[in-house]
Short mmCIF file of C-alpha atoms in Angstrom, two decimals:
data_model
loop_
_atom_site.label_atom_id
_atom_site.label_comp_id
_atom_site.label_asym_id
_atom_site.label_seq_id
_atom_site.Cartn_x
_atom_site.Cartn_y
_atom_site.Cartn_z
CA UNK A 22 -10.60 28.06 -3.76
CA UNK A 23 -8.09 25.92 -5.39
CA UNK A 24 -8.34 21.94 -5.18
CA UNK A 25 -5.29 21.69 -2.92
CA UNK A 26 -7.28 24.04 -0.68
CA UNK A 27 -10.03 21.94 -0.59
CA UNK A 28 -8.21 18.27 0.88
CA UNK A 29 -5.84 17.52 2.70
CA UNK A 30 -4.91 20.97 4.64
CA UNK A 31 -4.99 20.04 8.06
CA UNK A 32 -1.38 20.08 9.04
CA UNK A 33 0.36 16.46 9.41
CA UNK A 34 3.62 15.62 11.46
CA UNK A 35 6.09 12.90 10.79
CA UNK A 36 8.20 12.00 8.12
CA UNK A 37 7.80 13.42 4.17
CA UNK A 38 9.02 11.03 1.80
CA UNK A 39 9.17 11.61 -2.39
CA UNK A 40 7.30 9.40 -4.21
CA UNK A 41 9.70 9.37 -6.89
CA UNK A 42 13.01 8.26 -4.94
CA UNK A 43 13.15 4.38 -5.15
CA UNK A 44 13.00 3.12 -1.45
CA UNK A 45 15.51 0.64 -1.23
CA UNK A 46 16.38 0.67 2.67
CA UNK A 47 14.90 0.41 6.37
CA UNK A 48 17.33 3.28 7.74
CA UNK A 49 15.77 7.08 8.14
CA UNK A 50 17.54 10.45 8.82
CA UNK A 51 17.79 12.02 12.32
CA UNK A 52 14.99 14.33 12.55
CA UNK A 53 17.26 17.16 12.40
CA UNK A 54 18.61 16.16 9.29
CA UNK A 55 17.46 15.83 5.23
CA UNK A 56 18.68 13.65 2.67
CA UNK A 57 18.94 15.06 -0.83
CA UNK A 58 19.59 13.76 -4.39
CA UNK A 59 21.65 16.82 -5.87
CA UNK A 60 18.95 19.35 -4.70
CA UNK A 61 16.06 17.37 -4.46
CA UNK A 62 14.84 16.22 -0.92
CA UNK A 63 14.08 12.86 -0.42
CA UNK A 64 13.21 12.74 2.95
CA UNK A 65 12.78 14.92 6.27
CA UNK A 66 10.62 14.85 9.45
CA UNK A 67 8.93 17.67 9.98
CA UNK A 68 5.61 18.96 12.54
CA UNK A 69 2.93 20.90 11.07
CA UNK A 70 3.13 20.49 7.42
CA UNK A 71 0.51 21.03 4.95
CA UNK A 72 -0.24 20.11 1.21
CA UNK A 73 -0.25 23.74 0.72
CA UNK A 74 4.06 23.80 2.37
CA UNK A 75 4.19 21.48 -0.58
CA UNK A 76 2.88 23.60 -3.61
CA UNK A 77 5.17 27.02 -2.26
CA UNK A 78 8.74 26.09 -3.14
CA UNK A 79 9.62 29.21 -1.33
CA UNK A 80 7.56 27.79 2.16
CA UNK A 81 9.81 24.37 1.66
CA UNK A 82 12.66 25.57 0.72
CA UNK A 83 12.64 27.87 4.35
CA UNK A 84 11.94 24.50 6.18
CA UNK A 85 14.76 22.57 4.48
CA UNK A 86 16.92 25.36 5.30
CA UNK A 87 16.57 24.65 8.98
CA UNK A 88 17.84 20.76 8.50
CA UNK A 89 21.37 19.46 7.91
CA UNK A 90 21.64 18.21 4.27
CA UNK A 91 22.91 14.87 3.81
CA UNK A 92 23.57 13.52 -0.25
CA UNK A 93 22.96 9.79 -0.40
CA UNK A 94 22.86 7.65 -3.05
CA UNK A 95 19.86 6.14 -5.18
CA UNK A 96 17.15 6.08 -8.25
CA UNK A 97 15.06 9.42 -8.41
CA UNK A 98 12.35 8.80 -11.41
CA UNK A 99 12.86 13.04 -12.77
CA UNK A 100 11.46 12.28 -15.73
CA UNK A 101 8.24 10.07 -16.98
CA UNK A 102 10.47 8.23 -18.99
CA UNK A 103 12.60 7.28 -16.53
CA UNK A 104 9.74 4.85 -15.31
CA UNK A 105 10.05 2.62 -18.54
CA UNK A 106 14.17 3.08 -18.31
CA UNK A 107 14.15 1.24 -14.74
CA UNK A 108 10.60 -1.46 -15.04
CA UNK A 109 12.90 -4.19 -15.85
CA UNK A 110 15.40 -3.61 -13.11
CA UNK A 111 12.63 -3.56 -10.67
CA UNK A 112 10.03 -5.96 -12.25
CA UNK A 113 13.16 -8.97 -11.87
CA UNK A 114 13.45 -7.87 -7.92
CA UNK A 115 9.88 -7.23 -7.27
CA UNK A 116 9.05 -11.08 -9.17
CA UNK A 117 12.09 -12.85 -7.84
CA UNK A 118 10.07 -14.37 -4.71
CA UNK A 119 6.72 -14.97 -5.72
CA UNK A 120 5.47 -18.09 -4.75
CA UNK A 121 5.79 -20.80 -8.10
CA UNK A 122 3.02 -22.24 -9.44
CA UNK A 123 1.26 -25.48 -8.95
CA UNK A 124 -0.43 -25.10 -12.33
CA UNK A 125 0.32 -27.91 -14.54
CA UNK A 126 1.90 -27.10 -18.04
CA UNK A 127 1.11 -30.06 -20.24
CA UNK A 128 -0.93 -28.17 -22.72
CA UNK A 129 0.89 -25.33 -22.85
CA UNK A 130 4.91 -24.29 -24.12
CA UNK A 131 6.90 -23.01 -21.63
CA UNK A 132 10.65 -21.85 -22.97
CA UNK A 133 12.68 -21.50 -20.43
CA UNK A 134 12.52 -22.90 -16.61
CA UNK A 135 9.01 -23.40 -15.46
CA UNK A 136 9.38 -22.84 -11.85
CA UNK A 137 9.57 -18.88 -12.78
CA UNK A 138 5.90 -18.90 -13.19
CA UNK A 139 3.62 -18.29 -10.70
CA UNK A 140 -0.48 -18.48 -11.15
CA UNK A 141 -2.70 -17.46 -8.70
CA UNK A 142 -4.75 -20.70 -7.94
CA UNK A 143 -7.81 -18.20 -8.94
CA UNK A 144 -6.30 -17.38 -12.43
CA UNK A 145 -7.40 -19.06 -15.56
CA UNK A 146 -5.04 -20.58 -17.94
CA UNK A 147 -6.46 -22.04 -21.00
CA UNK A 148 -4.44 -24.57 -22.93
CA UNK A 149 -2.73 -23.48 -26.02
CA UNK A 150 -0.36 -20.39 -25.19
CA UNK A 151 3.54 -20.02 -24.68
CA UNK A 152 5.50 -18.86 -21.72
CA UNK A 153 9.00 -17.53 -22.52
CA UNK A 154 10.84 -17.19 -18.84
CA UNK A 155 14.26 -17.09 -20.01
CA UNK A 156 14.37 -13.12 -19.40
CA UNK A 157 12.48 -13.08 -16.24
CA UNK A 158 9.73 -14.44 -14.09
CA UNK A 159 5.88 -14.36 -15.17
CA UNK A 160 3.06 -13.75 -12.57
CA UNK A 161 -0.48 -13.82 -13.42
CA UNK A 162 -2.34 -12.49 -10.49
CA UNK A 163 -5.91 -13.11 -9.21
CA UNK A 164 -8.93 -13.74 -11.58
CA UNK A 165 -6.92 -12.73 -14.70
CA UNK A 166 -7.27 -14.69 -18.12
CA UNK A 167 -5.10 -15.90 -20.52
CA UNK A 168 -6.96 -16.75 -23.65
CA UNK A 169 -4.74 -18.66 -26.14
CA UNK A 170 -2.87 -18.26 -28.73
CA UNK A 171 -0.80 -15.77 -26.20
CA UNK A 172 2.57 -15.66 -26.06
CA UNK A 173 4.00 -14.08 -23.22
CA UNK A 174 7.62 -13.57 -22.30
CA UNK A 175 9.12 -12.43 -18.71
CA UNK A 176 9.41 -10.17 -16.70
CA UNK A 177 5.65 -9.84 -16.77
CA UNK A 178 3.76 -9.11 -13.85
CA UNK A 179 -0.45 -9.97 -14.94
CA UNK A 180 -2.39 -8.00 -12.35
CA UNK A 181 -5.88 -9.01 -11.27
CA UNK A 182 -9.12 -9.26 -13.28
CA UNK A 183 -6.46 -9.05 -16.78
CA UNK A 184 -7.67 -10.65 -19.48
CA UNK A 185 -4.85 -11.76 -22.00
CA UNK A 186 -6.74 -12.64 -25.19
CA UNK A 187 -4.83 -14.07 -28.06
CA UNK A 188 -2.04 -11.42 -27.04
CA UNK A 189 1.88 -11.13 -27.74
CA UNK A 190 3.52 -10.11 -24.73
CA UNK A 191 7.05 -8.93 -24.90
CA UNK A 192 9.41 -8.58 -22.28
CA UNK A 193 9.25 -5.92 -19.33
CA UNK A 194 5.26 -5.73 -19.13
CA UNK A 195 2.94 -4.33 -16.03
CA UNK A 196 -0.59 -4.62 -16.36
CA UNK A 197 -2.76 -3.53 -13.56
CA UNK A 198 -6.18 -4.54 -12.65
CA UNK A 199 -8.91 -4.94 -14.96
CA UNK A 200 -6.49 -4.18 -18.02
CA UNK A 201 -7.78 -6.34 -21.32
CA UNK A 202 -4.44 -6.54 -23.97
CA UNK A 203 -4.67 -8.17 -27.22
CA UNK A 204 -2.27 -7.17 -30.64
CA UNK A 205 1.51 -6.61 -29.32
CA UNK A 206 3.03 -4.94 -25.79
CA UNK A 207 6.51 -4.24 -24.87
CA UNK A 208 8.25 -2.49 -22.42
CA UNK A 209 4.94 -0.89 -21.40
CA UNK A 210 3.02 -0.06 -17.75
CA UNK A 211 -0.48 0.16 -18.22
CA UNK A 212 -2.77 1.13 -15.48
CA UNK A 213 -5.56 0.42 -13.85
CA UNK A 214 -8.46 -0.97 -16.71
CA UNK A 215 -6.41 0.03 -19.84
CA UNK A 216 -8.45 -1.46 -22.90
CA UNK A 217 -6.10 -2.61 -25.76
CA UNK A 218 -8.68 -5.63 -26.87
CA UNK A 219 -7.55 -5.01 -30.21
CA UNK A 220 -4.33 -5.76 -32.87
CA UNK A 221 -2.37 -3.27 -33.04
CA UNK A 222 1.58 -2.43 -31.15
CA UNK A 223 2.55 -0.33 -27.57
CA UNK A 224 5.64 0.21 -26.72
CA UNK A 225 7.93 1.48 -24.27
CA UNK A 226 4.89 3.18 -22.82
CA UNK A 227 3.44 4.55 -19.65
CA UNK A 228 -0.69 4.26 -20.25
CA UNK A 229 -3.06 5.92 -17.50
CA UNK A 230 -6.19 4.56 -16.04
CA UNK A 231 -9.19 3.81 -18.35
CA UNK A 232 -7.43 4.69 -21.39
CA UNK A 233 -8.42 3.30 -24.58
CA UNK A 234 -7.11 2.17 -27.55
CA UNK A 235 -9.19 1.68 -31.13
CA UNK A 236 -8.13 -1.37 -33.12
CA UNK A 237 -4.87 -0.84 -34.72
CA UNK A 238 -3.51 1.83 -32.66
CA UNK A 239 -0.17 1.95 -33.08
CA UNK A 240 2.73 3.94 -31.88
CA UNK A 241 6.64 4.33 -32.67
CA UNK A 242 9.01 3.56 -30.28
CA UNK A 243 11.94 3.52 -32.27
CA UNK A 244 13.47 6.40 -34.90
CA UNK A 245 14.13 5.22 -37.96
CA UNK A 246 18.38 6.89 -37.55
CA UNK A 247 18.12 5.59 -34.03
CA UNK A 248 18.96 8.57 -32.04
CA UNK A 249 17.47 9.55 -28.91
CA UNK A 250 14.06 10.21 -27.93
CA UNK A 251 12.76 13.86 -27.04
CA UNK A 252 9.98 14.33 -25.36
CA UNK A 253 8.14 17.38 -24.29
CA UNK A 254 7.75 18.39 -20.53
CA UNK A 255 7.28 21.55 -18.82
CA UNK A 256 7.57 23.71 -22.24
CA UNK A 257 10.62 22.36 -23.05
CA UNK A 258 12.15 19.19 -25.08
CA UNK A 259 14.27 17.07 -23.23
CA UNK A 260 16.87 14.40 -24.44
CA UNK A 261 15.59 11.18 -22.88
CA UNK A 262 18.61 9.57 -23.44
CA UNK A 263 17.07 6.98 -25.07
CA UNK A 264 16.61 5.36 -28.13
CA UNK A 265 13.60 3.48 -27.43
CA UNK A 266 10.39 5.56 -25.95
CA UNK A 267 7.06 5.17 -26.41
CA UNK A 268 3.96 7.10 -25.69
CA UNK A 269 2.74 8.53 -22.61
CA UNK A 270 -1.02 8.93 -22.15
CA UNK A 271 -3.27 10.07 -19.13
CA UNK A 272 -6.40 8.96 -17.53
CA UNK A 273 -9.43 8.50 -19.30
CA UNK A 274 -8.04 9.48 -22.87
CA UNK A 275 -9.57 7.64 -26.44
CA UNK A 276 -7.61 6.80 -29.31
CA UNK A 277 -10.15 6.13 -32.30
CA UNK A 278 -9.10 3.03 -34.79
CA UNK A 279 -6.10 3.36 -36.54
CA UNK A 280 -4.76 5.95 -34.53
CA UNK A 281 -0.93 6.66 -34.84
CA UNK A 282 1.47 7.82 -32.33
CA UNK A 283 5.31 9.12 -32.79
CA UNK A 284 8.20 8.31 -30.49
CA UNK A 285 7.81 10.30 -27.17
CA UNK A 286 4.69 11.66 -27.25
CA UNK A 287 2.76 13.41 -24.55
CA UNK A 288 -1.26 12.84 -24.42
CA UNK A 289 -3.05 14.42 -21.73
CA UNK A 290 -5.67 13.44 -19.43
CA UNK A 291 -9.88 13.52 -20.92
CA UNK A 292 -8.56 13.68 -24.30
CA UNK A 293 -10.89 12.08 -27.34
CA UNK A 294 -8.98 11.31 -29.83
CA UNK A 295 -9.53 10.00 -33.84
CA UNK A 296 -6.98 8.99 -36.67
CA UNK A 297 -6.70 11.82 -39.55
CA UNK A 298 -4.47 8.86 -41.10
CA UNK A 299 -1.24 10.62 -40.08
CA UNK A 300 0.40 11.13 -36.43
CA UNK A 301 -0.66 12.52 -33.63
CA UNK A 302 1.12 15.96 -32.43
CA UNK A 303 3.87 14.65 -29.84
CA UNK A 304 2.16 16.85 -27.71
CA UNK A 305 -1.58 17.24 -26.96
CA UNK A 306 -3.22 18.99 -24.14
CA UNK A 307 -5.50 17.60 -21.57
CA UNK A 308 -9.17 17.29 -22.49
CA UNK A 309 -8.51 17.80 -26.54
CA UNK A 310 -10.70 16.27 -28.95
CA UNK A 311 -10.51 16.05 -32.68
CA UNK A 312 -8.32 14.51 -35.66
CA UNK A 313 -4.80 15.82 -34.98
CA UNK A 314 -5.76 18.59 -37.31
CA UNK A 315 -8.05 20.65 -35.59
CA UNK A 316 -8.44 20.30 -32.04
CA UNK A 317 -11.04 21.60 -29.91
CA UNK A 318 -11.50 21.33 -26.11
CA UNK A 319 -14.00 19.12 -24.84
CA UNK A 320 -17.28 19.78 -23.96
CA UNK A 321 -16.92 19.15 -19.95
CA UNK A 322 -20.51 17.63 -19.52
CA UNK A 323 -19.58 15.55 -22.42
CA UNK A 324 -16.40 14.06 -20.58
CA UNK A 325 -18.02 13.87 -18.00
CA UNK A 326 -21.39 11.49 -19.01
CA UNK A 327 -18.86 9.43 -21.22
CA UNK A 328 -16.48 8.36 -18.27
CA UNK A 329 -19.75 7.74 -16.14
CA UNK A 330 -20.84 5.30 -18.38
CA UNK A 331 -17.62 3.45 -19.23
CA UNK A 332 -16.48 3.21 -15.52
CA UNK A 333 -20.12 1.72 -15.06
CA UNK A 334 -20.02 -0.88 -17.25
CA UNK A 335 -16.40 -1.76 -14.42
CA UNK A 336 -18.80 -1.90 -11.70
CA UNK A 337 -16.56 1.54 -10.88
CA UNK A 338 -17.84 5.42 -10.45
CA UNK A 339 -15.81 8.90 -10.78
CA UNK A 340 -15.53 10.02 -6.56
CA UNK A 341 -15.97 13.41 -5.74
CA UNK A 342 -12.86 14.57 -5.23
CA UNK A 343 -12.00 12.90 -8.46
CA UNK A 344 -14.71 14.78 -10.66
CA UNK A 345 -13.27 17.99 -8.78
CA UNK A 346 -9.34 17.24 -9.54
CA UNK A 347 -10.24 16.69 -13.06
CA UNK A 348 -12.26 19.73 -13.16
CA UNK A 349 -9.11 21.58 -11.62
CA UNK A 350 -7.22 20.08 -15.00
CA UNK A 351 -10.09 21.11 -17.40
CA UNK A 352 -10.45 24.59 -16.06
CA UNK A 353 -5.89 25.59 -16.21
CA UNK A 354 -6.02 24.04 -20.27
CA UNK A 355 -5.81 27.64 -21.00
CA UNK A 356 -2.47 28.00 -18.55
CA UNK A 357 -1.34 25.03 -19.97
CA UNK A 358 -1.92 26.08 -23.46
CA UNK A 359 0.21 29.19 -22.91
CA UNK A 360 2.71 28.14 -21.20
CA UNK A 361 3.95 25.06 -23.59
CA UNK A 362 3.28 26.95 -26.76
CA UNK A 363 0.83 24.35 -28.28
#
C-alpha cells in the first residue's frame, strides 16, 4: 500500500486549486468550467475527488475533459527556480502593509526611510546593527533576535523565533521560524529551523526544513562567463533562464564544514553530507551520505535516530505520517536512481 493510499482517500467535493499558480484574485470559475495556464489547470470544482484522481493523469485528464477550458492570465511557479525568480516581486507586496514599528532607532543605522521597518513588540533588537530599507521593507516577526554587528537590507521578511547573529543580510531574504543565519544570505528562502550559525555565503537558494549547514559552507550562484543556470529536474537539464541560481536542498539534509556547492544544484531530502575539498555533484539523491566521491545510501535507522534527536533539542518530533512519507522517499532511491541516471 502506497503512502497516498494510506491519507487522505476519502473523496472531497469543492473546488481544486494548484498550489503553484499565484492567487492574485477573489473571482472563481463557474463550476462547469476550468481555468488553465497553457495546459495546466489551475482551478475546477469538482464532487468526489480523491488524492489518488490526483496521482493518475489519465483519471484527471477524463474529468477536465468534461469542463469548458478557459486560459487566463497569471504566475505558475513550473520550476523550483522560479520561486527565487519571483521572492522579490512578492516579498515588496506581501511587506508593503505591515504595521511600522514603534521601536526606537537611536543605537542603531538605518539607511534608508525608517518607517519601512516593522518589529514585533516581542522581537529583540540589540543596539549596534544596520538596516538598509532603500530596496524594500524589513519585518522581524515574533521572538526573533538580531544580535549585532548585522546588517540587514530589505525586502526581508524575519520570521518567528530567528535568531540573526552577527549576520549580513542581502536583499530578497525569507527566513521562517526557528531559522538561526550568521556569515552572508541573498536572494534565499529558508525554511522552517534552517541552521546557518556559521560564516560562510547562500545564495539565490531555496533551503528545506531542518537543513544544516557546517561553518563555511559555501555555494556559487554565479558562473564565472555569466550564462545561464541549468539545473537538473526530472532526468533532464533545464535552462533556468537565469544567470544567478543557487542551491536547492531538502528537508533534513547536512552539509559538513567547508562544504562547496555549484550553481544550480539539486540536494535531496535525508542526505549527510561532508566536504572532499571540491564540489558537490549538482545532483545528489535523497538520503545519500558520503564525500561527493563515493556515496552510499543511508542507513534508515541512522536517519532516523539523528533527526529524532535534532528536532528534540526544537522542542519538535518527526509525526507519523511524516516518518512514513519519508520512508516512501527512502524506499523509490532506487527508482530515482534509474530514472535520472546518477
Amino acid at each position: 500500500m502506497s503512502f497516498v493510499s494510506r491519507f487522505h482517500t476519502e473523496p472531497q467535493s469543492g473546488w481544486f486549486l494548484n498550489g503553484s499558480y499565484i492567487w492574485e484574485t477573489n473571482l472563481l470559475p463557474e463550476k462547469e468550467e476550468a481555468w488553465f495556464i497553457g495546459d495546466v489547470p489551475v482551478v475546477f470544482f469538482e464532487e468526489g475527488l480523491s488524492q489518488r484522481d490526483f496521482t493518475d493523469k489519465n483519471q484527471l485528464a477524463k474529468i477536465l475533459l468534461k469542463k469548458k477550458n478557459k486560459q487566463i492570465q497569471g504566475i505558475y511557479l513550473k520550476y523550483i527556480f522560479d520561486y527565487i525568480r519571483y521572492q522579490n516581486q512578492f516579498l515588496l507586496k506581501d511587506l508593503k502593509n505591515q504595521k511600522q514599528s514603534d521601536h526606537n532607532f537611536s543605537q542603531n543605522i538605518v539607511i534608508g526611510d525608517k518607517n519601512k521597518i516593522a518589529i514585533h513588540p516581542q522581537a529583540k533588537v540589540w543596539p549596534g546593527s544596520v538596516f538598509d530599507t532603500r530596496e524594500g521593507e524589513i519585518f522581524i516577526d515574533s521572538d526573533a533576535e538580531i544580535i549585532p554587528p548585522s546588517l540587514i537590507q530589505g525586502p526581508c521578511y524575519i520570521g518567528k523565533k530567528v535568531l540573526i547573529d552577527a549576520a549580513k543580510i542581502r536583499p530578497n531574504n525569507s527566513f521562517f521560524e526557528g531559522c538561526k543565519i550568521s556569515g552572508e544570505v541573498a536572494d534565499s528562502i529558508f525554511l522552517e529551523y534552517v541552521n546557518k550559525h556559521h560564516d560562510g555565503f547562500i545564495g539565490h537558494s531555496l533551503i528545506g526544513s531542518f537543513v544544516n549547514f557546517g561553518a563555511m559552507s559555501t555555494n556559487s550562484d554565479l558562473k564565472n562567463n555569466y550564462s545561464n543556470i541549468q539545473v537538473f529536474l526530472n532526468g533532464e537539464w533545464i535552462d533556468s533562464g537565469e544567470i544567478k541560481i543557487g542551491i536547492f536542498s531538502g528537508d533534513h539534509s547536512k552539509f559538513g564544514i567547508g562544504s562547496l556547492m555549484n550553481s544550480g544544484s539539486i540536494f535531496g531530502t535525508g542526505c549527510n553530507l561532508f566536504s572532499n575539498q571540491g564540489l558537490f555533484p549538482k545532483f545528489v539523491p535523497s538520503f545519500s551520505w558520503g564525500n561527493g566521491i563515493d556515496f552510499k545510501k543511508y542507513v534508515w535507522n541512522d536517519f532516523l535516530e539523528n533527526t529524532k534527536k535534532i528536532l528534540k533539542r526544537r522542542k519538535k518530533e518527526l509525526s507519523h505520517e511524516m516518518i512514513l512519507r519519508l520512508k516512501q522517499i527512502y524506499d523509490n532511491i532506487e527508482v530515482e536512481k534509474n530514472e535520472t541516471g546518477f
